[in-house]
Short mmCIF file of C-alpha atoms and ligand atoms in Angstrom, two decimals:
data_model
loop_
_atom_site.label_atom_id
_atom_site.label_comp_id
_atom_site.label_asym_id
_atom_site.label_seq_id
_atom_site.Cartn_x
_atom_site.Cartn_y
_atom_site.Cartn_z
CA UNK A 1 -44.71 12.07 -24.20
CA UNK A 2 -42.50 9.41 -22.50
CA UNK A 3 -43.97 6.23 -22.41
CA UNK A 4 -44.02 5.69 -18.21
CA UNK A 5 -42.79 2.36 -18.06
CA UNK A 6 -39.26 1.62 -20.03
CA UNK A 7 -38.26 -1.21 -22.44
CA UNK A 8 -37.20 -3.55 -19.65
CA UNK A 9 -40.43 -3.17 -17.65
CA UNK A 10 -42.67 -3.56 -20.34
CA UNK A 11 -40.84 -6.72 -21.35
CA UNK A 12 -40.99 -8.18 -17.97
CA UNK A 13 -44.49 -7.03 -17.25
CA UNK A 14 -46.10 -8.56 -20.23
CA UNK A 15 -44.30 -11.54 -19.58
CA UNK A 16 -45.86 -11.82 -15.93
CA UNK A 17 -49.08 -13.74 -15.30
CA UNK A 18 -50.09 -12.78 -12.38
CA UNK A 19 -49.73 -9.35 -10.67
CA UNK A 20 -50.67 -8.17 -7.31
CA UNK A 21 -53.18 -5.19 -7.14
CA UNK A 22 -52.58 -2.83 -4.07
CA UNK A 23 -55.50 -0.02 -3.58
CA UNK A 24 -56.41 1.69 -0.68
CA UNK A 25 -60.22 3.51 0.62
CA UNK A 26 -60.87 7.28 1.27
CA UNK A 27 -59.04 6.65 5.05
CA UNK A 28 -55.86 4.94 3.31
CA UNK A 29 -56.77 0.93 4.68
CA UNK A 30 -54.64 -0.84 2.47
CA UNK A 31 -55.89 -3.47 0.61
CA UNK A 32 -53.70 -5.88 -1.97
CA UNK A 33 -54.97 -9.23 -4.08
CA UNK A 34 -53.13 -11.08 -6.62
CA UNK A 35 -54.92 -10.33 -9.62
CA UNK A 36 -54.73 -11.34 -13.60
CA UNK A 37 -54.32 -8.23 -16.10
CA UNK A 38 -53.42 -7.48 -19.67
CA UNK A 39 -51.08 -4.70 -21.07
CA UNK A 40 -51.69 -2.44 -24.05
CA UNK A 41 -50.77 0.93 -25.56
CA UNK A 42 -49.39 1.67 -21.67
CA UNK A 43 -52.98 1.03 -20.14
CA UNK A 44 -53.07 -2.15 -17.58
CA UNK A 45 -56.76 -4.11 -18.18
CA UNK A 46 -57.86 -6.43 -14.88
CA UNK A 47 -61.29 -8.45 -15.49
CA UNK A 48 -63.12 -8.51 -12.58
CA UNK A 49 -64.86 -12.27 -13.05
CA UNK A 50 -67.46 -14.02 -11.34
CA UNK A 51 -66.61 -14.43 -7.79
CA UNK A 52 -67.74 -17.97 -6.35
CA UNK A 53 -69.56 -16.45 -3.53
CA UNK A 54 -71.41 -14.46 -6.40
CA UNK A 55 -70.52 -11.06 -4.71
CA UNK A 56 -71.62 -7.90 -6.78
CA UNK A 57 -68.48 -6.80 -9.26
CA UNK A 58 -69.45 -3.28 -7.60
CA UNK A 59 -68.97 -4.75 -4.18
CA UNK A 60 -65.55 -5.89 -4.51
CA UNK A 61 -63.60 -3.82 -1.90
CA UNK A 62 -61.42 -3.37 -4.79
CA UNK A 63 -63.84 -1.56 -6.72
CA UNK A 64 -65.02 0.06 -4.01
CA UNK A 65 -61.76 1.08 -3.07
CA UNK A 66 -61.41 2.61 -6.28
CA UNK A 67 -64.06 4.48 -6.72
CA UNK A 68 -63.46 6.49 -3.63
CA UNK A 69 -59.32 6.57 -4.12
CA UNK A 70 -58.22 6.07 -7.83
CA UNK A 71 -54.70 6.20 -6.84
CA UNK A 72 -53.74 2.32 -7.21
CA UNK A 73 -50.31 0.11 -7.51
CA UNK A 74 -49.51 -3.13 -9.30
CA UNK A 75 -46.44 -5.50 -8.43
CA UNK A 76 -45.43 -8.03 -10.76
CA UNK A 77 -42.63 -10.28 -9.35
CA UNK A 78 -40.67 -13.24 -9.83
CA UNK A 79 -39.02 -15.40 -7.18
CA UNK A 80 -36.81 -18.40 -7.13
CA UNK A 81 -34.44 -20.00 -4.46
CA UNK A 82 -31.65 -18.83 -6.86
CA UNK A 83 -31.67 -14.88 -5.44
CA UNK A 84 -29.71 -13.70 -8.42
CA UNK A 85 -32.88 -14.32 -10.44
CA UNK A 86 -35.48 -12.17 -8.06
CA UNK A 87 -36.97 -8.93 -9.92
CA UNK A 88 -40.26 -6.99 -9.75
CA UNK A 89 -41.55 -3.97 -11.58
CA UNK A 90 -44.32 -1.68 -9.21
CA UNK A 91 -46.35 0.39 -11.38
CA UNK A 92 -48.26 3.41 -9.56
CA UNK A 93 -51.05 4.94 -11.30
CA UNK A 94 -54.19 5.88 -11.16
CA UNK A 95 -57.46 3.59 -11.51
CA UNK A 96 -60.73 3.39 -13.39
CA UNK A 97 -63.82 1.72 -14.02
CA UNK A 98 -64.50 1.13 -17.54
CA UNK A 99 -68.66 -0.05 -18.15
CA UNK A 100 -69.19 -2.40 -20.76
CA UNK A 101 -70.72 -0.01 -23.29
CA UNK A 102 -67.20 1.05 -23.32
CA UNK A 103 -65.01 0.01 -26.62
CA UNK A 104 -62.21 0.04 -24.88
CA UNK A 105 -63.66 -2.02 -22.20
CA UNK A 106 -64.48 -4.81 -25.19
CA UNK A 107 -60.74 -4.51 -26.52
CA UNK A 108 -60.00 -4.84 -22.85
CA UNK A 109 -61.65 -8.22 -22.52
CA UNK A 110 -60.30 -9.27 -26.39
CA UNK A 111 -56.68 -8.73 -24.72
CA UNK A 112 -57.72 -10.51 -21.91
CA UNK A 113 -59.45 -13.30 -23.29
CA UNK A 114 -56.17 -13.88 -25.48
CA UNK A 115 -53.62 -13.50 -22.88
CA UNK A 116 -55.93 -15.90 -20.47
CA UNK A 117 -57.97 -18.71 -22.14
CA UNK A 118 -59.82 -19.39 -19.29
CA UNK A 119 -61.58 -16.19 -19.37
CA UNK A 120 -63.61 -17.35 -22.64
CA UNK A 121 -65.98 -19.43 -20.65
CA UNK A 122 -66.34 -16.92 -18.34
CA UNK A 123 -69.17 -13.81 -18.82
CA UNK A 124 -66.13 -11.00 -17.48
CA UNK A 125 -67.86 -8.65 -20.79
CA UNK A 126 -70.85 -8.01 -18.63
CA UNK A 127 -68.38 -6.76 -15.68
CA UNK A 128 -66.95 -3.11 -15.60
CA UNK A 129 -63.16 -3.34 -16.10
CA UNK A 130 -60.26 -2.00 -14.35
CA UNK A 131 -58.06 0.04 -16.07
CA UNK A 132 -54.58 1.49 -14.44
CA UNK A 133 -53.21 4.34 -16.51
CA UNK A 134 -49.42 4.36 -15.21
CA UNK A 135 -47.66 7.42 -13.67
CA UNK A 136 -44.72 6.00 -12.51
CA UNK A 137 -42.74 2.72 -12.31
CA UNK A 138 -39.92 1.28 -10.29
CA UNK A 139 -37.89 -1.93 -11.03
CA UNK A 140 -35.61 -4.00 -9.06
CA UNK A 141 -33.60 -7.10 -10.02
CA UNK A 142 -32.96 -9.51 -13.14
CA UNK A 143 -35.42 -8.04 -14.77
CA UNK A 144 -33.81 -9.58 -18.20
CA UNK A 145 -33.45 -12.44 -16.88
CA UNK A 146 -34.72 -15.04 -19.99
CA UNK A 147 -35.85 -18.04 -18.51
CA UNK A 148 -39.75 -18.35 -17.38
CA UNK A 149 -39.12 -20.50 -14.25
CA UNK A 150 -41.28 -23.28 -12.85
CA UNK A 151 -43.70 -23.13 -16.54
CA UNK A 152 -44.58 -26.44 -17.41
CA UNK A 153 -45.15 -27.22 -21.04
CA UNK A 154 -48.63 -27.09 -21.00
CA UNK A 155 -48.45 -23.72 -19.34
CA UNK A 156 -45.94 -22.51 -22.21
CA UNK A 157 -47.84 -23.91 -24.72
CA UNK A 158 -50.84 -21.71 -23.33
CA UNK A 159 -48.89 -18.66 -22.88
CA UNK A 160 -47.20 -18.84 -26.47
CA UNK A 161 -49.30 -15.93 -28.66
CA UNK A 162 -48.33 -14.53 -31.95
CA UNK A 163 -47.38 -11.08 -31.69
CA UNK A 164 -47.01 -8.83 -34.48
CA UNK A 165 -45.54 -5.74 -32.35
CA UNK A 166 -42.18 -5.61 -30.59
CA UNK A 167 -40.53 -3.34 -28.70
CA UNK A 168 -36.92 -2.18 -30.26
CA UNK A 169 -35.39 -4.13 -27.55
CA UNK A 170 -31.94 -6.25 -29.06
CA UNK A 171 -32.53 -10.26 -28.38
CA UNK A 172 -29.14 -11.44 -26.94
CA UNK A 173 -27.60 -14.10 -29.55
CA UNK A 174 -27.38 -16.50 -27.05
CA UNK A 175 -31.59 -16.87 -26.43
CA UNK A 176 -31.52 -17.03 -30.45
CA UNK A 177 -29.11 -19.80 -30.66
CA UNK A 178 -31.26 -21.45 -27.83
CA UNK A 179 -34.76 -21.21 -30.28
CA UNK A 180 -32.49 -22.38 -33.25
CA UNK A 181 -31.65 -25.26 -30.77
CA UNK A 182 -35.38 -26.18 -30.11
CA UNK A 183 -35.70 -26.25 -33.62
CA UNK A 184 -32.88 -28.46 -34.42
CA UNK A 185 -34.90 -31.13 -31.98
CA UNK A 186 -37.89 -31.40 -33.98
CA UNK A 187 -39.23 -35.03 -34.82
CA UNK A 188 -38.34 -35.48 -39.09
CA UNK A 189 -38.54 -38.16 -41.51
CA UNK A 190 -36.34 -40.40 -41.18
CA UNK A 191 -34.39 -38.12 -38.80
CA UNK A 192 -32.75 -36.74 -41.97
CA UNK A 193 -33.92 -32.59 -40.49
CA UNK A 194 -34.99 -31.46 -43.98
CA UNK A 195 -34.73 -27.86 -43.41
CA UNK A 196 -32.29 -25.05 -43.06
CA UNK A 197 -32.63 -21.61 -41.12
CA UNK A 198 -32.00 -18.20 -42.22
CA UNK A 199 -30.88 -15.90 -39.57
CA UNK A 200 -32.05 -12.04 -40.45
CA UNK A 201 -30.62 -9.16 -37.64
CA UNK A 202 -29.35 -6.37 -39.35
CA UNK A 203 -31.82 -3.62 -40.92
CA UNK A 204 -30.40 -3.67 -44.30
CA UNK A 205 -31.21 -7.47 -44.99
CA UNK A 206 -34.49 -7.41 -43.04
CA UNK A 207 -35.49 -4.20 -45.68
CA UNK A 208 -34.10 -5.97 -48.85
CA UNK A 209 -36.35 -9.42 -48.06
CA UNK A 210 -39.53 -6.94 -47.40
CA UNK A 211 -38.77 -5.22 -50.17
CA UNK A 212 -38.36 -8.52 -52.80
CA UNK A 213 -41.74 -10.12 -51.28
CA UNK A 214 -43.37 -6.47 -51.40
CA UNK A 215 -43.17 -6.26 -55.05
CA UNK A 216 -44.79 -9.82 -55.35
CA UNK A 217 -47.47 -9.29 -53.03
CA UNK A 218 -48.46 -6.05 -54.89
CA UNK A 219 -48.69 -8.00 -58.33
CA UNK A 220 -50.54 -10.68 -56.52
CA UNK A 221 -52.81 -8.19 -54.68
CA UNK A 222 -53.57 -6.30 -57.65
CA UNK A 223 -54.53 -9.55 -59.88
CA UNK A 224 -57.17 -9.91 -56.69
CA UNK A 225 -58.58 -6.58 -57.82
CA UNK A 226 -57.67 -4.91 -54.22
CA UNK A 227 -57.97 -1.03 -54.78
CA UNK A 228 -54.79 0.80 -54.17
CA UNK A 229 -55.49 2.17 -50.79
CA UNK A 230 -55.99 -1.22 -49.62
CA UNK A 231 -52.91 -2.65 -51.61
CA UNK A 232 -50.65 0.24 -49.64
CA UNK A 233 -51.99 0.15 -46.76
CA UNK A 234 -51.39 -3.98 -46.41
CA UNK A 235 -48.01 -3.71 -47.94
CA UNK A 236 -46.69 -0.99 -45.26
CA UNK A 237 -48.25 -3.08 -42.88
CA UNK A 238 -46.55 -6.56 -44.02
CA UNK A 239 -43.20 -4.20 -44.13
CA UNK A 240 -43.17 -2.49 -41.29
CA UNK A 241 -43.84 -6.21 -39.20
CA UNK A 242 -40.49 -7.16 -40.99
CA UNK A 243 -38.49 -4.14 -39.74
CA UNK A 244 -40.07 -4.08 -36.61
CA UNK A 245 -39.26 -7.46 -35.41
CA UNK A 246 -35.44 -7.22 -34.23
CA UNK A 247 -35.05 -10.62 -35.62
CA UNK A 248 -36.23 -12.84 -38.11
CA UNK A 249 -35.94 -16.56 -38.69
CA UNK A 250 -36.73 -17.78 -42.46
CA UNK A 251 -37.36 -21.64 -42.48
CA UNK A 252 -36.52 -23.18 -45.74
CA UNK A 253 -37.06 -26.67 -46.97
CA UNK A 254 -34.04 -28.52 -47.81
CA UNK A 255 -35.37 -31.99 -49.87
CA UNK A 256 -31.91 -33.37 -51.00
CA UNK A 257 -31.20 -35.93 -48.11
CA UNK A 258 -34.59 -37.49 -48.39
CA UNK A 259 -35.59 -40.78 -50.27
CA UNK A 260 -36.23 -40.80 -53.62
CA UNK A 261 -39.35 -43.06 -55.17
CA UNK A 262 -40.07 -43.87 -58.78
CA UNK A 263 -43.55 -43.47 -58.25
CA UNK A 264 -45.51 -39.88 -57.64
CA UNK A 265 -47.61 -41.03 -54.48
CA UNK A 266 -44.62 -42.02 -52.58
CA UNK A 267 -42.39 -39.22 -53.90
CA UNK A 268 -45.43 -36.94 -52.66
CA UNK A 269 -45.82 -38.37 -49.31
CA UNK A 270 -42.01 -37.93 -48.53
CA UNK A 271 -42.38 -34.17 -49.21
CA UNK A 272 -45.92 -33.67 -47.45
CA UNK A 273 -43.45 -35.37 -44.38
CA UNK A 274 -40.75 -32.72 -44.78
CA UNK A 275 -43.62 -29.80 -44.65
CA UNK A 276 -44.94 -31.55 -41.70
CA UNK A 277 -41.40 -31.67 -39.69
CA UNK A 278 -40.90 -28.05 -41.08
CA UNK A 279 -43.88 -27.08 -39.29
CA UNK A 280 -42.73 -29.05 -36.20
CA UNK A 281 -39.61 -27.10 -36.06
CA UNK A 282 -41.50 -23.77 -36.48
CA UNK A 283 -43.23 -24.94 -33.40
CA UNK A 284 -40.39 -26.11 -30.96
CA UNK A 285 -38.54 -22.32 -32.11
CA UNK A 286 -42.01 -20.83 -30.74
CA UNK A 287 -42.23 -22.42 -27.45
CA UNK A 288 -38.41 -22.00 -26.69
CA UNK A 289 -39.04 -18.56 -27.95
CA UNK A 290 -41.78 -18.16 -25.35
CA UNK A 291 -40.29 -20.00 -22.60
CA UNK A 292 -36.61 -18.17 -22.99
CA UNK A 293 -39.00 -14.93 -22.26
CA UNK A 294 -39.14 -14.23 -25.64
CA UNK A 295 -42.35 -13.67 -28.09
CA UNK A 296 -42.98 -14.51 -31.64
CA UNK A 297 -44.62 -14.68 -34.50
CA UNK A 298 -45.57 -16.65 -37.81
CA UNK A 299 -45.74 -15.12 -41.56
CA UNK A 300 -46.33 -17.38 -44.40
CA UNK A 301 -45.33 -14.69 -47.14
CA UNK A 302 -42.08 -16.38 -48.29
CA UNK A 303 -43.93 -19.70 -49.60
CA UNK A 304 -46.10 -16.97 -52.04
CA UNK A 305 -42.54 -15.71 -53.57
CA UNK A 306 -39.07 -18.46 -52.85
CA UNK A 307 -37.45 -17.51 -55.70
CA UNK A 308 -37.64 -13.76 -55.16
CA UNK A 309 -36.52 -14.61 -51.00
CA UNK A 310 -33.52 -16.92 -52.63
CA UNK A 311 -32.51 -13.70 -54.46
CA UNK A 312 -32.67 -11.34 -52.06
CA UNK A 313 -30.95 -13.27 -49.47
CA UNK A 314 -28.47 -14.68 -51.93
CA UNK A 315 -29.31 -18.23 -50.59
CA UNK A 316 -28.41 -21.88 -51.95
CA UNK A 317 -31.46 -22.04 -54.97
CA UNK A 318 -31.89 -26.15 -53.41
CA UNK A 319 -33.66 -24.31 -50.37
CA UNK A 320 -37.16 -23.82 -50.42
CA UNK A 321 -38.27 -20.88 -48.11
CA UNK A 322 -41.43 -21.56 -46.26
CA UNK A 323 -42.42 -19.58 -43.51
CA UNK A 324 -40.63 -16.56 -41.68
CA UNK A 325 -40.16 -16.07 -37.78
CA UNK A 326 -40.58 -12.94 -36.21
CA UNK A 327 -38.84 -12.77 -33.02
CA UNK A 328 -38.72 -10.24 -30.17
CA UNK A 329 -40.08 -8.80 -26.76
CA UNK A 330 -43.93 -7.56 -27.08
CA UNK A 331 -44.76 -4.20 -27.11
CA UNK A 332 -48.12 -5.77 -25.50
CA UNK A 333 -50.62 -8.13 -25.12
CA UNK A 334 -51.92 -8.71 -28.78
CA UNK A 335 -55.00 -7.34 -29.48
CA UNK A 336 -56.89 -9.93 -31.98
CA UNK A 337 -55.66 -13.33 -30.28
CA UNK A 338 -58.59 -16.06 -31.74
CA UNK A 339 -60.31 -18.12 -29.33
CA UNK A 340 -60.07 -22.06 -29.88
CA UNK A 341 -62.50 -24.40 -31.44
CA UNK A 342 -63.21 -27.16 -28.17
CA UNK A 343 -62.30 -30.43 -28.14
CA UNK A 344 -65.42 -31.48 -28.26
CA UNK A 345 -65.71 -30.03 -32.09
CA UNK A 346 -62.03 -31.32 -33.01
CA UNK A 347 -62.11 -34.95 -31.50
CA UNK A 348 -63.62 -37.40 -33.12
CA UNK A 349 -63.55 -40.91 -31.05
CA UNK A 350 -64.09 -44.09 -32.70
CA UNK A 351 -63.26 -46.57 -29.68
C1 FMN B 1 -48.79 -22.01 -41.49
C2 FMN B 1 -49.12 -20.72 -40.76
C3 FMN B 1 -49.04 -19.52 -41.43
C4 FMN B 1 -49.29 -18.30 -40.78
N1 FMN B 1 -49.14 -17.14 -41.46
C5 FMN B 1 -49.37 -15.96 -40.83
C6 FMN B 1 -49.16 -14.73 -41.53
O1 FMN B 1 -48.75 -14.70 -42.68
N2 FMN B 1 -49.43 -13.59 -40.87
C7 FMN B 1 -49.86 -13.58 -39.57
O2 FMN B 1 -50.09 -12.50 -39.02
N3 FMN B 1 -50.04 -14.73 -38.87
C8 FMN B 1 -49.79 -15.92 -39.47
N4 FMN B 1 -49.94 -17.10 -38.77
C9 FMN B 1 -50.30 -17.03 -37.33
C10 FMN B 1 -51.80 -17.33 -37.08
O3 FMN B 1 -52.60 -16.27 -37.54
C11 FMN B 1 -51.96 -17.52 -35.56
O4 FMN B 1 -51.19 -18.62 -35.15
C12 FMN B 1 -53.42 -17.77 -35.20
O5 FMN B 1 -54.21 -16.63 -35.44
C13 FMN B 1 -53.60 -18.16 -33.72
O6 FMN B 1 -53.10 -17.14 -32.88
P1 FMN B 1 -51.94 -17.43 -31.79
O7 FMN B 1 -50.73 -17.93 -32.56
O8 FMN B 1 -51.71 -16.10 -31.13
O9 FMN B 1 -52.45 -18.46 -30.84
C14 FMN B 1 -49.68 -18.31 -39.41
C15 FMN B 1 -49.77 -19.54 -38.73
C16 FMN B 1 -49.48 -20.73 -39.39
C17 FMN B 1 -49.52 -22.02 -38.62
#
């Protein structure tokens, strides 16, 4: 069946925040509130939290609404003063209540909870959920327009999730030169950048780097004693998260500009320093990623198996591969997002 809601919607819906929910009762009163809402396997999920006034969730007019007129729409928009930059993607559909003895209401509020952190202090598991199952959807505007206007960092650095699903959607060049950029900008030791970046696009490389680190991991997996439905079934996992993503980023370690000691300790430290500003780097690619409209994701497989990535790519043997970037538009919200340790258990003051 056709998925409802093409590749440029679904990029610039997951993207959104913050959607407006129009519904409508048995005589047709309209009735629209701006309203936050996960996407997944082409359902849209909308908590329904505690209200301050501590109204009922099954008084909302919304729900009520609902339950007498299923037929529902959802407009996600974004404006700026700059008009070439104005889109919005209406999705008409029809609405339902899921209870919470539901699972798909609690994978509901797991995507929710990860797309909105505010939601885990917040009881929305014991609330039904509304779920819009799409029937038709109209566009309008830049609707690939990159740039997230008016996000702060902090909101970016929120917003940034790993996703290990993308749509087949081609990232321009341009938005990856732009996360290569962010990279380039990441604090170092010294200043002296110790690290080097592997772009992977085309199909045929992407395959021949899964392939090289799949025959590793299956030694490795198999020393672990994993039985061999397990082994396959993480393998064509790992694999198809390499072909999948339309592009990858491999972040090697590149140690020959930095100071050499005599002594271990010191020789030690400057290398811990390099992995540090390696991981720095990862980080600034991420956010850019995020905040050019873009989504990623982290996989640590090439530090398990350098030599075998140095081969495959045919790459300079004085780079050390660390860590590989998926990048690419989500498919969805991700489904397994952890929640985060508070402050309160990571701070330790000593004033
Ligand atoms: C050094 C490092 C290695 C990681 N390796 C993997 C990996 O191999 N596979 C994977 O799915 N995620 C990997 N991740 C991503 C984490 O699982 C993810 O950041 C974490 O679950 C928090 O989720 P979030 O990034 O969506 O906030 C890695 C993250 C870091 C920092």
């Amino acid at each position: 069946m056709p998925e409802v809601l093409n590749e440029e919607q679904t990029a610039f819906l997951v993207r959104q925040r913050v959607a407006r929910l129009a519904t409508a009762d048995a005589a047709g009163n309209p009735h629209a509130v701006p309203v936050c809402f996960a996407f997944a396997r082409s359902s849209i999920f909308i908590a329904l939290d505690e209200k301050p006034k501590k109204v009922p969730a099954s008084d909302l007019k919304r729900v009520r609404n609902i339950l007498e007129n299923p037929e529902v729409a959802l407009t996600a928009d974004r404006y700026a003063e700059d008009w070439s930059l104005l889109a919005f993607v209406m999705v008409r559909g029809r609405a339902e209540l899921l209870e919470p003895d539901n699972e798909e209401h609690a994978s509901a509020v797991r995507l929710l909870r990860g797309k909105y952190h505010q939601y885990e202090t917040m009881r929305i598991e014991e609330n039904p959920v509304i779920a819009i199952r799409p029937e038709k959807a109209v566009s309008w505007g830049a609707l690939d327009e990159p740039v997230s206007h008016g996000a702060g960092v902090l909101d970016t650095i929120h917003g940034r999730r790993s996703v290990r699903r993308y749509l087949s959607k081609k990232v321009p060049d341009e938005i990856v030169d732009q996360v290569l950029e962010a990279a380039r900008w990441a604090p170092s030791p010294h200043g002296r950048q110790p690290w080097r970046f592997a772009v992977l696009r085309r199909e045929e490389t992407r395959e021949r780097l899964a392939d090289a680190m799949g025959e590793e991991w299956r030694v490795n997996l198999e020393m672990d004693g994993q039985s061999a439905e397990i082994v396959e079934r993480r393998l064509e996992g790992s694999r198809r998260r390499l072909l999948d993503a339309p592009v990858l980023v491999l972040l090697c370690l590149y140690l020959e500009d930095l100071d050499e000691y005599a002594d271990v300790g010191r020789q030690r430290g400057e290398t811990t320093m390099a992995v540090q500003s390696l991981g720095a780097a990862a980080q600034n690619a991420l956010l850019a990623a995020y905040g050019l409209g873009l989504d990623g994701g982290w996989m640590c497989a090439p530090l398990f198996c350098p030599e075998k990535v140095i081969e495959a790519l045919g790459l300079d043997p004085k780079l050390v591969p660390h860590a590989l970037l998926t990048l690419g538009y989500a498919e969805g919200d991700p489904p397994k997002r952890r929640a985060r340790q508070s402050l309160e258990d990571l701070v330790i003051y000593r004033e």
